[in-house]
Structures are given as structure tokens and as C-alpha cells.
Coordinates of C-alpha atoms in Angstrom, one line a residue:
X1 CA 114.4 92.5 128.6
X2 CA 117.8 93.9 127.3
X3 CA 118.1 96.0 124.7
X4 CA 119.6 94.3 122.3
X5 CA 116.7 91.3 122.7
X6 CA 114.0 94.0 122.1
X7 CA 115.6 95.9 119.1
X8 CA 116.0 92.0 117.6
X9 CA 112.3 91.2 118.6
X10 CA 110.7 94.3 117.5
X11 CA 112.6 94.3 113.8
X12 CA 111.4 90.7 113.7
X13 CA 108.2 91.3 113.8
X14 CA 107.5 94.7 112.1
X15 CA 109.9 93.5 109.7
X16 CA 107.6 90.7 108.7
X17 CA 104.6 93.0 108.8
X18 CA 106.4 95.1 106.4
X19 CA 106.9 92.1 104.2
X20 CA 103.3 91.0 104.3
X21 CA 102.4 94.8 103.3
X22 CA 104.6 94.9 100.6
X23 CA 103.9 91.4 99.4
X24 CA 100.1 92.4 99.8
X25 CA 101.1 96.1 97.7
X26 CA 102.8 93.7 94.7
X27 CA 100.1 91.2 94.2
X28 CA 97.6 94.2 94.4
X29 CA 99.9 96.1 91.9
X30 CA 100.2 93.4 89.8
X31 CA 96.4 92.1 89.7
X32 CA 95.7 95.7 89.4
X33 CA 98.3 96.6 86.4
X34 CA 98.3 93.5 84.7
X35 CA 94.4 92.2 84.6
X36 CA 92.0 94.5 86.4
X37 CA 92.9 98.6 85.4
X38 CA 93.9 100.3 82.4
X39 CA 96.4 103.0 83.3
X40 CA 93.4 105.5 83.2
X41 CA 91.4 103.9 86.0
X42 CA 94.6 102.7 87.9
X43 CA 95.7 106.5 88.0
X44 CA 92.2 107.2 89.1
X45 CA 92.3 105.3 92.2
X46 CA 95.7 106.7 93.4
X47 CA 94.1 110.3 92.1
X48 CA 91.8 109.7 94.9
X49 CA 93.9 108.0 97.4
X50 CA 95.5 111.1 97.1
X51 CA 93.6 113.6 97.7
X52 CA 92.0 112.0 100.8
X53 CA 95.3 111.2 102.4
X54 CA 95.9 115.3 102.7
X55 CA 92.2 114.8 104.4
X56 CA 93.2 111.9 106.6
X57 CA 96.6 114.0 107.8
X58 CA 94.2 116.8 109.0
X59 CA 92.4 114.7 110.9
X60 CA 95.2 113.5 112.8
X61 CA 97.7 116.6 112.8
X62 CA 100.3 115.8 115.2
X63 CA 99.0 113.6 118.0
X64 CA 100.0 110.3 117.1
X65 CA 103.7 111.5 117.1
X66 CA 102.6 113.5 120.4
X67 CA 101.0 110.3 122.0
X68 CA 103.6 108.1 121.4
X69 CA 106.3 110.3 123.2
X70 CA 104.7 111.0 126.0
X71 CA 103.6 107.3 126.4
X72 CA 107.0 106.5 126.0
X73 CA 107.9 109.3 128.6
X74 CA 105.3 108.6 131.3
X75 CA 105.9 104.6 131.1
X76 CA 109.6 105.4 132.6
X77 CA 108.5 108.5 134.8
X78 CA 104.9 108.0 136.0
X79 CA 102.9 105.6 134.5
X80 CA 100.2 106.3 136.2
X81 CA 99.6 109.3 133.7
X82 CA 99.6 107.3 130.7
X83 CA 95.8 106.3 130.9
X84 CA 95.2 110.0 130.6
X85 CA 97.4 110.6 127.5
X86 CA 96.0 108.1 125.7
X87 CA 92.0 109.5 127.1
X88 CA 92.7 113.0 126.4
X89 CA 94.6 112.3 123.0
X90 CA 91.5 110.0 121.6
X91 CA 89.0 113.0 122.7
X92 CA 91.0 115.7 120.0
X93 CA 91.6 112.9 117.9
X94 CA 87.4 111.8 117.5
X95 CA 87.0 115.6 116.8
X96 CA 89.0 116.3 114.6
X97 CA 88.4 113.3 112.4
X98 CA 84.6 113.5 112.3
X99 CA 84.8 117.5 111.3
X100 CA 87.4 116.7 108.0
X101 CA 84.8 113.7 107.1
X102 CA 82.1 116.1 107.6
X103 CA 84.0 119.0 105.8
X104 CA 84.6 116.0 102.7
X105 CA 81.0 114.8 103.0
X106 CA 79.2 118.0 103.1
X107 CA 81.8 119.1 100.5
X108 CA 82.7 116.4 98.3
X109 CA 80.9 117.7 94.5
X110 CA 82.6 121.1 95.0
X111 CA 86.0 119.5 95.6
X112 CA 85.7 117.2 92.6
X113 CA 84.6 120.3 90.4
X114 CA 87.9 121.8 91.8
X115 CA 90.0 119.6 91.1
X116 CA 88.7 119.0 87.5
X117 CA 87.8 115.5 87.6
X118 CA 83.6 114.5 88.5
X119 CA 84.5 111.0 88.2
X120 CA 86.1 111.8 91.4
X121 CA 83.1 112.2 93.7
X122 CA 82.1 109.1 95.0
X123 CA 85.7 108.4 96.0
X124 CA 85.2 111.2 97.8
X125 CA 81.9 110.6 99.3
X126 CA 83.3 107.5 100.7
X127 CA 86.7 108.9 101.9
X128 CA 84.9 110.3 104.6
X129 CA 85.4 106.7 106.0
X130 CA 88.5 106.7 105.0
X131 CA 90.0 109.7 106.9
X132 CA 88.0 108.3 110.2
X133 CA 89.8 105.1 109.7
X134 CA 93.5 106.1 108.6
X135 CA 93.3 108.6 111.5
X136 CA 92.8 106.1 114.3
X137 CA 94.9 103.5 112.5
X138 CA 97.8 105.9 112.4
X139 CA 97.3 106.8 115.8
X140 CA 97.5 103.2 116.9
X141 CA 100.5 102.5 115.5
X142 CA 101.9 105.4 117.3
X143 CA 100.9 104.9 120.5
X144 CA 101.7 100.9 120.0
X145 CA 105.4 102.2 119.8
X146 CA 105.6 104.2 122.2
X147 CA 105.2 101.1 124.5
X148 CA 107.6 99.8 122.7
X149 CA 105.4 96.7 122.1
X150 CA 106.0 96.9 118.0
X151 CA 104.5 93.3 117.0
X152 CA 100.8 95.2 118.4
X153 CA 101.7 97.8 115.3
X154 CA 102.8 94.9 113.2
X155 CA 100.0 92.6 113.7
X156 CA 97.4 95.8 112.8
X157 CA 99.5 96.5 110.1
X158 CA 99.1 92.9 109.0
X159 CA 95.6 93.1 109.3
X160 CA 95.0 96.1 107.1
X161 CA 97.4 94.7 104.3
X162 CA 95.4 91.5 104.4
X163 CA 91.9 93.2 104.3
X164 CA 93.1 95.3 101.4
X165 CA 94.4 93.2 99.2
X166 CA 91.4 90.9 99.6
X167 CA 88.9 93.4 99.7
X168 CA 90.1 95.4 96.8
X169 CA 90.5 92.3 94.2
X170 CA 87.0 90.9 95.2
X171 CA 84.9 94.5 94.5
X172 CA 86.8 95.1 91.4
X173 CA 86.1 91.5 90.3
X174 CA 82.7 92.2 91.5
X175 CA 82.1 95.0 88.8
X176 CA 83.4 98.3 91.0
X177 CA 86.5 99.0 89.4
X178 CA 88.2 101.5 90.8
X179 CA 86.1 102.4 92.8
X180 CA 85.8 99.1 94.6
X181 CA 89.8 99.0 94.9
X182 CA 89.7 102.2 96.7
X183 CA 86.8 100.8 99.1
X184 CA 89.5 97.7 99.9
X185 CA 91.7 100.5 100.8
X186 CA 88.9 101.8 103.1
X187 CA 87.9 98.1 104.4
X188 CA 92.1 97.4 105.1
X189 CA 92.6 100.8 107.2
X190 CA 88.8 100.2 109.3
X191 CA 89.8 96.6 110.3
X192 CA 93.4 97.5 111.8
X193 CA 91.5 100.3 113.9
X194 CA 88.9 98.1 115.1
X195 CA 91.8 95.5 115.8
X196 CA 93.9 97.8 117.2
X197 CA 91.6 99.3 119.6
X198 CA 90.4 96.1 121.1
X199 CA 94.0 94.7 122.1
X200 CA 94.7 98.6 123.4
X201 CA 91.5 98.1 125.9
X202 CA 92.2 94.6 126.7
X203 CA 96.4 94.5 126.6
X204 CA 96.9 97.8 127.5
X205 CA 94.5 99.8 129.4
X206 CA 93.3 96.4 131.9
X207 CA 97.4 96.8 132.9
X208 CA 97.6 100.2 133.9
X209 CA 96.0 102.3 136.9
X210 CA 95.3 106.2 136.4
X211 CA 96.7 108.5 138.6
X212 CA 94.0 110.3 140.8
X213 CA 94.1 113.4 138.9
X214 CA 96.0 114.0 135.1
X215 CA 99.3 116.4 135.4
X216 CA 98.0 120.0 135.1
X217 CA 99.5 120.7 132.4
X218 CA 99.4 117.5 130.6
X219 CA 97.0 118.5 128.1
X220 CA 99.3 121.9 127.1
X221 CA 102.3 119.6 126.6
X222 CA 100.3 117.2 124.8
X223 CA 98.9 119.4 122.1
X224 CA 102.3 121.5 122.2
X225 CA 104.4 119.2 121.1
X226 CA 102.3 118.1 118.3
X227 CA 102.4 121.4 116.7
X228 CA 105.6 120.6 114.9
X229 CA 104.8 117.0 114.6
X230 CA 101.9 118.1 112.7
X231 CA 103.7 120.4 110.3
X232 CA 106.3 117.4 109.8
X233 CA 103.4 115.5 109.0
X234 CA 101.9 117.6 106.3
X235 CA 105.4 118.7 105.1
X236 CA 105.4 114.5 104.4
X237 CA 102.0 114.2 103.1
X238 CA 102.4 117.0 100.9
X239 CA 105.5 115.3 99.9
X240 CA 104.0 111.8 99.0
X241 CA 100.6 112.9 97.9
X242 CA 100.7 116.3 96.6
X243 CA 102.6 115.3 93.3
X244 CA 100.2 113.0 92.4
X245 CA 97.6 115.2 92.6
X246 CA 99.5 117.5 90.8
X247 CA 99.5 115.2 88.2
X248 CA 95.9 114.5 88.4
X249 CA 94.6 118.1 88.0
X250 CA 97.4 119.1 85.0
X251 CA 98.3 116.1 83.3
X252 CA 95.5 113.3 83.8
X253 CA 95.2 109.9 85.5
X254 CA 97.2 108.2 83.0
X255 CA 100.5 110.4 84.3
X256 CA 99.2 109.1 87.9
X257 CA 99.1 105.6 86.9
X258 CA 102.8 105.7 85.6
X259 CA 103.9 108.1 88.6
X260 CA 102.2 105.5 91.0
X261 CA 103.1 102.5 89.6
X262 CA 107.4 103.1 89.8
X263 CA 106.9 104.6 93.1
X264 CA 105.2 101.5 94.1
X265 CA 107.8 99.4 92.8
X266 CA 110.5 101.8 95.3
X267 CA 108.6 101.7 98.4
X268 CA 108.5 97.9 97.5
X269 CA 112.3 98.3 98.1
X270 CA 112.2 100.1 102.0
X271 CA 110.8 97.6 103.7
X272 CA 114.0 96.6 105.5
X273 CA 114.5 100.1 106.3
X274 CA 111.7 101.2 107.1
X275 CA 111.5 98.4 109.5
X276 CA 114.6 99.5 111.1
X277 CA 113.8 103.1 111.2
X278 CA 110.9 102.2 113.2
X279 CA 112.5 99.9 115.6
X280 CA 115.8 101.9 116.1
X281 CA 114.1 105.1 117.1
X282 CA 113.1 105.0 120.6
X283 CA 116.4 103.2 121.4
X284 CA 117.8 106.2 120.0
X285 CA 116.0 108.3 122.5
X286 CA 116.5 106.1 125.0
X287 CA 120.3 105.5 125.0
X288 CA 120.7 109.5 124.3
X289 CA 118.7 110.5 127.4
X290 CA 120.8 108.3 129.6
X291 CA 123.4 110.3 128.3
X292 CA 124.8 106.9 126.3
X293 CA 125.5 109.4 123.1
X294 CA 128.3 107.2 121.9
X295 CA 125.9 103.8 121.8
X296 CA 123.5 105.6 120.4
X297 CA 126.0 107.0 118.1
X298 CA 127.5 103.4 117.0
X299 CA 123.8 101.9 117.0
X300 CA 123.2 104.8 114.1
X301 CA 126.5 104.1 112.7
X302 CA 125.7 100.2 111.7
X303 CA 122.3 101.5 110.7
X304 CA 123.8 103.7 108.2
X305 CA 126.4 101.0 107.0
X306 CA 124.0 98.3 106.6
X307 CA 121.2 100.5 104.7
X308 CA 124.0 101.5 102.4
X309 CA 124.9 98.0 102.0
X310 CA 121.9 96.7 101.0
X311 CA 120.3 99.4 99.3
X312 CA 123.3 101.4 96.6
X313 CA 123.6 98.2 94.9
X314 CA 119.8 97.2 94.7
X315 CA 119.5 100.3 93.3
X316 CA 122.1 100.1 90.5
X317 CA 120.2 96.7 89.5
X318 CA 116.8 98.3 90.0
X319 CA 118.0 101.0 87.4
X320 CA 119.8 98.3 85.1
X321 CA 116.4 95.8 85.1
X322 CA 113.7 98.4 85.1
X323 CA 112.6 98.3 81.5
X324 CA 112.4 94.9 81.1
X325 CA 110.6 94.5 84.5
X326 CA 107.9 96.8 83.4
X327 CA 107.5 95.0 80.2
X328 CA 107.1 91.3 81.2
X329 CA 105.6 91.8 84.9
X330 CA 103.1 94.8 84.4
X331 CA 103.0 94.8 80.4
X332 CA 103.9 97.1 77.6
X333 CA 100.5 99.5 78.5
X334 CA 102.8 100.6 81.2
X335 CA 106.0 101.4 79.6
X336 CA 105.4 105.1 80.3
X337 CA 107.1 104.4 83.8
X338 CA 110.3 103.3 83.3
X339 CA 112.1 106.4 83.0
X340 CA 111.1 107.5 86.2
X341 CA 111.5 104.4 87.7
X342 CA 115.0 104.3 86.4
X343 CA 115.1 107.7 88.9
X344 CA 113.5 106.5 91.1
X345 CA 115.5 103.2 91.7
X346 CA 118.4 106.2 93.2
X347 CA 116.1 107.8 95.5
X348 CA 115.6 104.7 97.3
X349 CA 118.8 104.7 98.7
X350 CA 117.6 108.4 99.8
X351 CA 114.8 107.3 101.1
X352 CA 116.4 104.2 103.0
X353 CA 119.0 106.6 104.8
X354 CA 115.8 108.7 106.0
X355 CA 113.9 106.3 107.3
X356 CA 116.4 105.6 109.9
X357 CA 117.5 108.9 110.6
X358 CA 114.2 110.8 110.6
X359 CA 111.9 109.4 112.9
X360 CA 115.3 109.6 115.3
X361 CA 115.4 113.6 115.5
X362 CA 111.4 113.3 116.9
X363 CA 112.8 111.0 119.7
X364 CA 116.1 112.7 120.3
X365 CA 113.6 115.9 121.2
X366 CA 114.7 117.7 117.8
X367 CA 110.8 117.7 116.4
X368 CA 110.8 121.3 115.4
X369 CA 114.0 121.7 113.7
X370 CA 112.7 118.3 111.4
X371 CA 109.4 119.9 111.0
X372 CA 111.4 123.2 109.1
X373 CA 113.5 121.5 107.9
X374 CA 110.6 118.9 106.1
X375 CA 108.2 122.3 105.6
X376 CA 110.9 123.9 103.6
X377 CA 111.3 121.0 101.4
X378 CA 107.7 120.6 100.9
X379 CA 106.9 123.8 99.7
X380 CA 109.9 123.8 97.6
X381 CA 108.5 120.2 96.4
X382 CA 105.2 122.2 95.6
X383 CA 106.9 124.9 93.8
X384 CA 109.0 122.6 91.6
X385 CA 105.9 120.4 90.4
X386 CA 104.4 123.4 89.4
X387 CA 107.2 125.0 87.5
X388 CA 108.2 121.3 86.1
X389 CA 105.0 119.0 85.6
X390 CA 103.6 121.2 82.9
X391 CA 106.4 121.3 80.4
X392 CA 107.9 117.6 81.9
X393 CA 104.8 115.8 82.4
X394 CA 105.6 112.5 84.9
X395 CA 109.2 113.2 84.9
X396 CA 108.6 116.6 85.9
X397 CA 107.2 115.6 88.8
X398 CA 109.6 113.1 89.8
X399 CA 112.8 114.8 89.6
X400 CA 111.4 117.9 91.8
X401 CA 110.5 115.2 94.5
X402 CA 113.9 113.3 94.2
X403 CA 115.7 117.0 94.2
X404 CA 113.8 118.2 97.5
X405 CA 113.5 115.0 99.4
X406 CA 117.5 114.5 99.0
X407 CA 117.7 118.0 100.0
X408 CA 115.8 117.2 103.6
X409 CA 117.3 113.9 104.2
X410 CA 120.8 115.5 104.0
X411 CA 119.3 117.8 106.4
X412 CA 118.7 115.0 108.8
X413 CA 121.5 113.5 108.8
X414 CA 123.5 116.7 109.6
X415 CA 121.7 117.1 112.7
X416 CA 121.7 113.3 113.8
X417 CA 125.3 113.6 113.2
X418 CA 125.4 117.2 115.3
X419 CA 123.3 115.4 118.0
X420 CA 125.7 111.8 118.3
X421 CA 129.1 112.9 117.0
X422 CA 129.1 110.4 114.1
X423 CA 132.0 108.4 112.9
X424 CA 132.4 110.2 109.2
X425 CA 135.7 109.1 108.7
X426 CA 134.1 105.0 109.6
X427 CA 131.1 106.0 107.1
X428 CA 133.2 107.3 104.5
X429 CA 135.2 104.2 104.4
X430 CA 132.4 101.8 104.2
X431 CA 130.5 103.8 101.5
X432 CA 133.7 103.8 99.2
X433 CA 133.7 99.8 99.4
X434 CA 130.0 99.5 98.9
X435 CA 130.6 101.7 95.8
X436 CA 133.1 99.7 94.8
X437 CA 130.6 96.3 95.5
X438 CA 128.1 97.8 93.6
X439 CA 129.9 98.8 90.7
X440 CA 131.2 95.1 90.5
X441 CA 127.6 93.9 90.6
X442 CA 125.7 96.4 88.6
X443 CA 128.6 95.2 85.5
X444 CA 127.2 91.5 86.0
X445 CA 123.4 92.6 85.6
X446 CA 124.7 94.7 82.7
X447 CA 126.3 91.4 80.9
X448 CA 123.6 89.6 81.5
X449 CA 120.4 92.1 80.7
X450 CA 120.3 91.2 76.7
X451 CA 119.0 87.6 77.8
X452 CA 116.1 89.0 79.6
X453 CA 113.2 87.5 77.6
X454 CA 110.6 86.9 80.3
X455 CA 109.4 86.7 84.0
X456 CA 111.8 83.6 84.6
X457 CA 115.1 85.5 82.7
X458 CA 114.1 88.6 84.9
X459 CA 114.2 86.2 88.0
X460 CA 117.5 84.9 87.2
X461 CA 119.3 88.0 86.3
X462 CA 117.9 89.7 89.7
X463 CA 119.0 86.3 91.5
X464 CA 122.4 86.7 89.8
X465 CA 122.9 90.1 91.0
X466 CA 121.9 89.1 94.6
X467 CA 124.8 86.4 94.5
X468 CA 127.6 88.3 93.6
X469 CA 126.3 90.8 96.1
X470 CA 126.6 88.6 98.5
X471 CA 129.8 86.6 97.6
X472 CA 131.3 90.8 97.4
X473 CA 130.1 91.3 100.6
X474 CA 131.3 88.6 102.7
X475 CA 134.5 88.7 101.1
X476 CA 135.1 92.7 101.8
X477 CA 133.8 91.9 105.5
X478 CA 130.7 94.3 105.1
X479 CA 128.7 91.2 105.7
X480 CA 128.8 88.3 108.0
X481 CA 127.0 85.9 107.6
X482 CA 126.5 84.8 111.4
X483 CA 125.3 87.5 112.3
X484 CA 122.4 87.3 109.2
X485 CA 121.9 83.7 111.0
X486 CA 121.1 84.9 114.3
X487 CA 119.0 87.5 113.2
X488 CA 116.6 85.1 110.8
X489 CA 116.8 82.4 113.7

């Protein structure tokens, strides 16, 4: 298979797992926010979703990131070795998740107490599950990639959106509230394992035949070169979770619920780059250690250009519509989120540019110099909150993470562009007529805003925006539509 046919197959299909998942995130944000929690109990839930996502990180550290590469490696090289990547990465892995559950188990009134919030503990007691789950889920989707099979990591991923979503709505309804939504979390994450390791032993494993004896020094490499994984990965969860908890110990769950709720409504935006990200990475790898730098270059090149297509205008409109989509689609209890959705509706063209340039440095064999770069920018993330959330409440928190995050994506994309020899002169080009696109646009949604009156107003104002995008877009040449036919076909 070409690469071309695989980049095409693999977007396909974790690009329709990412629309399931975020499908499955708005109807759980919306029953949530609209029928089931006040903001008190909503900003409970994330409170603890929180918290045990820095537990679910330790228990992982580096070695998904580790075991993917080397899978990836081995497949090309020897693949003979791959059986023992995946044996001797599973052994750390099992250990180090059962001694964080314990540590949250044997721990779990303490930490509550700490964090000044009781209500908290059995959240806790039961994220103990939920750090054994996450870890093996995230390590699944790892290792699926570094196959390079993707629709394995998109049908687990559709599985644990599924289960959540379900399993979350039916406890709360049953009488749990919160607590029962956190427990769908739980359910979601424990059925994509379980899925995920069955097709591993039977798809995987039944294909491949171990070398007589492991490299000697496979387990070294292994575990070294998840050192800076690892600190990228708790430079990002420090990043994502850290302000929230933040916000839980000096503010209160209500400032979590509003935090939570606009950076729902973002993330709800990356799902086409995020799916691209993922898929584009290893090819990045791949072209680049063939010595290909300048496909590799022009395959991050229309990355760039199409992210920026899609996303600097969505995000004008996000930032033009999001009071009245607060108002008629969550309700007026949550009103306390527009202004920093309003931010947040610019840093998802932020975040859109990282998620196809970050996960590229890893594969391109510059891990280390993204884990400083993603450590400095987490500590400074932790250092703002502190100096901001008290005197800014929510939007003290948001405007540190939109400051630092920019901060390390620009980092990135410096060292992508050290690595390939971009185009800057192309990218500057394109940019300036997207500008101009979204300017054009963002003065139609503007017009139009005052006749917002409801869910079906909203609709049409967002639906009007997404014409003359694409009318702008064909007609500057930035778009075409064959090739938008082809993809979808």
C-alpha cells in the first residue's frame, strides 16, 4: 500500500472516531449542562477527572510514546523483536499502574483533605480503576500506530466514546450524579482496553514470530527513550489538567464547570486536526528517514495551509456566536463561560497548528528537545495560574494557558521548520489570504448575530458563515473542491 492510500485510509478512519468522540463529548455536554448538573456538580466531575488524569499519566510515563517507535522501528528493521517490545513494555506498564492505583487507594481521604474538597473521595476511591484503565488504553492506542494500523486506535476509541456517553447518562439518571458520570468515564476507558487487547493478541501477536532471544539492550532503549516522552507527557498533562485543579482548590467547582465547559466546546473544534496530526506523523518519520526531507517538507506544508484554512475563520465565528451559543444550547446558568470561550475560540487555531506539528518532532527523533521545550511551558503554565487565578478567577486561568501553550507551539514549529526547510515565503502567502477570508466571513456572522433568537437562528447564522467560507475559499483557490470529493468518497 502506497503512501498516499494509507495516509487517506488512516485519516478516514480516526477521523470518524474523532467525530464519534466528539459527537459523544456534545451530547454528554449537553445532557450534562442542560438537564442533569448544576455548574457545582458539573465542575465537580471534571474536579475529579482532573486530578486522576495526573494519576493516570504516572502510571504510564513515557512508554506508550516509547512503544510505538520502536514498533514502528523494528516492523521495518527486524520484526522479529517486536513481540518483545510489546512483552517487556506491558510488564513496566502493569507495575507501574497497579502501584499509582494503590498509592490513590491507600491514599485517597488524605488527598481529598488536601485538596480541600471531601466530596472528592469516592471519585477518588474509584479512580484507582480509572488510572489502570486510561493507562492501558493510552498504551493501545500507541502501539496501534506504531503499526501504522490507525482504524485498530479508532475503533477502541469508538468504543470508549460509546461506553461513556451511555454509561455516564444512565448512572446519573439512575440517581449517581456526578459521581455516576465520572464512573461512565471509568466504564468508556475499561471497555477500549479490554477491546484493544483482544484484537492486539488475535490481529497482532498470532502474525508475528519472536526472535530467539530480545536485542540486549532492548530493554535500555526502551525505557530510555521514554524518559523524555514521559516529561512531554506530564508537561501536557499538567498543561490540560493542572488548571482545573487549580481552579478546584482556589476558586471552587463552579469556576471548573465554566473553565470545562468552553474548553469542551474548543476541543470540540480539533477534531479534524487532531485527526491529521495523528495520521501525518509517522509519515513524517518515515519520508524524513529515507532522507525524502522535501516530501516531508511539502506534506507539512499543506498540513499547515489546510489547518489554517479551516480553523482562523471558525474561530472568528466561534468568537462572534459564543454568547448566544451558551445561552440557548447550555442555558443562561452557564453564562459565566463566555468570556473565556470567546479566548478560547483563538487558541484553537493554536491548538490546531500543534496537533500536527507536535507529535511530528517525537517521530522525526527530536523527543527531548519537545519534552523542554513542553516542561518549560508547563511550569510557566503552573506559575501563571498561581499568580493569575486568585485575583482573575476563570479568566485567570485561561489566559496563562493560552499565553504558555502559544509560547510552545511556536516552539514546535521552529524546530519542524529547522528539521524540513519549510516554505515560509508559501505559508506567509496563504495565511494573508485566509486572513483576508476570514475577515470577509467573520463581517457576515457579525450582520447577521442580532437575529440570533434560538437553537434554529444559531444554526443558520453558523450555516451562513460556513457558506461564504466556502464560496471565499473556492474562489481564492485555497480550496478545491475535488479534492474534498475524493477524500469523503
Amino acid at each position: 500500500m502506497d503512501l498516499t492510500t494509507r495516509l487517506v485510509r488512516g485519516a478516514k478512519a480516526f477521523f470518524g472516531a474523532r467525530v464519534v468522540y466528539a459527537l459523544a463529548n456534545a451530547v454528554l455536554l449537553f445532557a450534562l449542562t442542560r438537564y442533569l448538573l448544576d455548574p457545582a456538580a458539573y465542575g465537580l466531575l471534571y474536579f475529579a477527572v482532573s486530578v486522576v488524569g495526573v494519576g493516570a499519566m504516572l502510571a504510564t510515563l513515557g512508554l506508550p510514546k516509547s512503544t510505538g517507535r520502536y514498533v514502528t522501528e523494528f516492523l521495518a528493521t527486524d520484526a522479529g523483536q517486536v513481540p518483545h517490545v510489546l512483552s517487556i513494555s506491558v510488564r513496566y506498564l502493569t507495575v507501574l499502574a497497579i502501584a499509582v492505583a494503590g498509592g490513590i487507594v491507600l491514599f485517597h481521604r488524605p488527598l481529598a483533605r488536601l485538596l480541600g474538597d471531601p466530596t472528592l473521595t469516592p471519585f477518588l476511591l474509584l479512580g484507582a480503576v480509572f488510572v489502570i484503565a486510561r493507562a492501558f488504553f493510552s498504551y493501545l492506542t500507541n502501539v496501534f500506530q506504531g503499526f501504522n494500523r490507525v482504524e485498530y486506535t479508532a475503533a477502541i476509541s469508538v468504543v470508549n466514546s460509546l461506553t461513556r456517553v451511555v454509561g455516564a447518562i444512565g448512572l446519573v439518571l439512575l440517581g449517581l450524579g456526578a459521581l455516576g458520570a465520572f464512573a461512565g468515564y471509568v466504564a468508556g476507558y475499561a471497555a477500549g482496553a479490554v477491546v484493544g487487547l483482544v484484537a492486539l493478541r488475535t490481529h497482532f501477536l498470532a502474525d508475528l514470530n519472536a526472535a530467539t532471544e530480545p536485542a540486549a539492550d532492548l530493554t535500555r532503549r526502551l525505557l530510555e527513550y521514554s524518559v523524555p516522552t514521559a516529561a512531554t507527557r506530564l508537561s501536557v498533562v499538567l498543561d490540560s489538567r493542572i488548571d482545573k485543579v487549580l481552579l478546584g482548590v482556589l476558586v471552587g467547582p463552579v469556576a471548573v464547570g465554566f473553565y470545562t465547559l468552553a474548553k469542551q466546546i474548543a476541543d470540540f473544534c480539533i477534531v479534524p486536526a487532531t485527526a491529521l496530526g495523528f495520521t501525518i506523523s509517522p509519515a513524517l518519520g518515515d519520508q524524513h528517514a529515507d532522507e525524502r526531507t522535501g516530501r516531508a517538507a511539502t506534506l507539512y506544508e499543506r498540513s499547515m495551509e489546510n489547518v489554517l484554512l479551516l480553523y482562523v475563520p471558525a474561530a472568528v465565528g466561534l468568537a462572534l456566536v459564543a454568547e448566544p451559543a451558551i445561552r440557548f444550547v447550555v442555558g443562561t446558568d452557564y453564562l459565566g463561560a463566555v468570556p473565556v470561550l470567546r479566548l478560547f475560540s483563538f487558541f484553537v487555531v493554536v491548538r490546531a497548528v500543534h496537533k500536527i506539528t507536535g507529535n511530528g518532532l517525537d517521530y522525526l527523533g527530536l523527543a527531548r528537545i519537545r519534552a523542554l521545550a513542553r516542561g518549560t511551558a508547563a511550569g510557566s503554565n503552573v506559575v501563571l495560574n498561581l499568580l493569575l487565578i486568585p485575583p482573575y478567577g476563570v479568566m485567570g486561568a485561561a489566559v496563562a494557558t493560552v499565553t504558555t501553550y502559544s509560547a510552545y507551539t511556536a516552539v514546535n514549529v521552529y524546530y519542524i521548520h529547522r528539521e524540513l526547510d519549510l516554505g515560509m515565503g508559501y505559508l506567509a502567502e496563504r495565511t494573508l489570504r485566509i486572513g483576508v477570508i476570514a475577515l470577509a466571513m467573520g463581517g457576515v456572522v457579525w450582520l447577521a448575530r442580532p437575529g440570533i433568537t434560538g437553537i434554529l437562528s444559531l444554526a443558520a447564522v453558523v450555516l451562513l458563515g460556513a457558506t461564504v467560507w466556502s464560496i471565499l475559499s473556492v474562489a481564492s483557490g485555497l480550496l478545491d473542491p475535488g479534492e474534498v470529493r475524493g477524500l469523503l468518497a
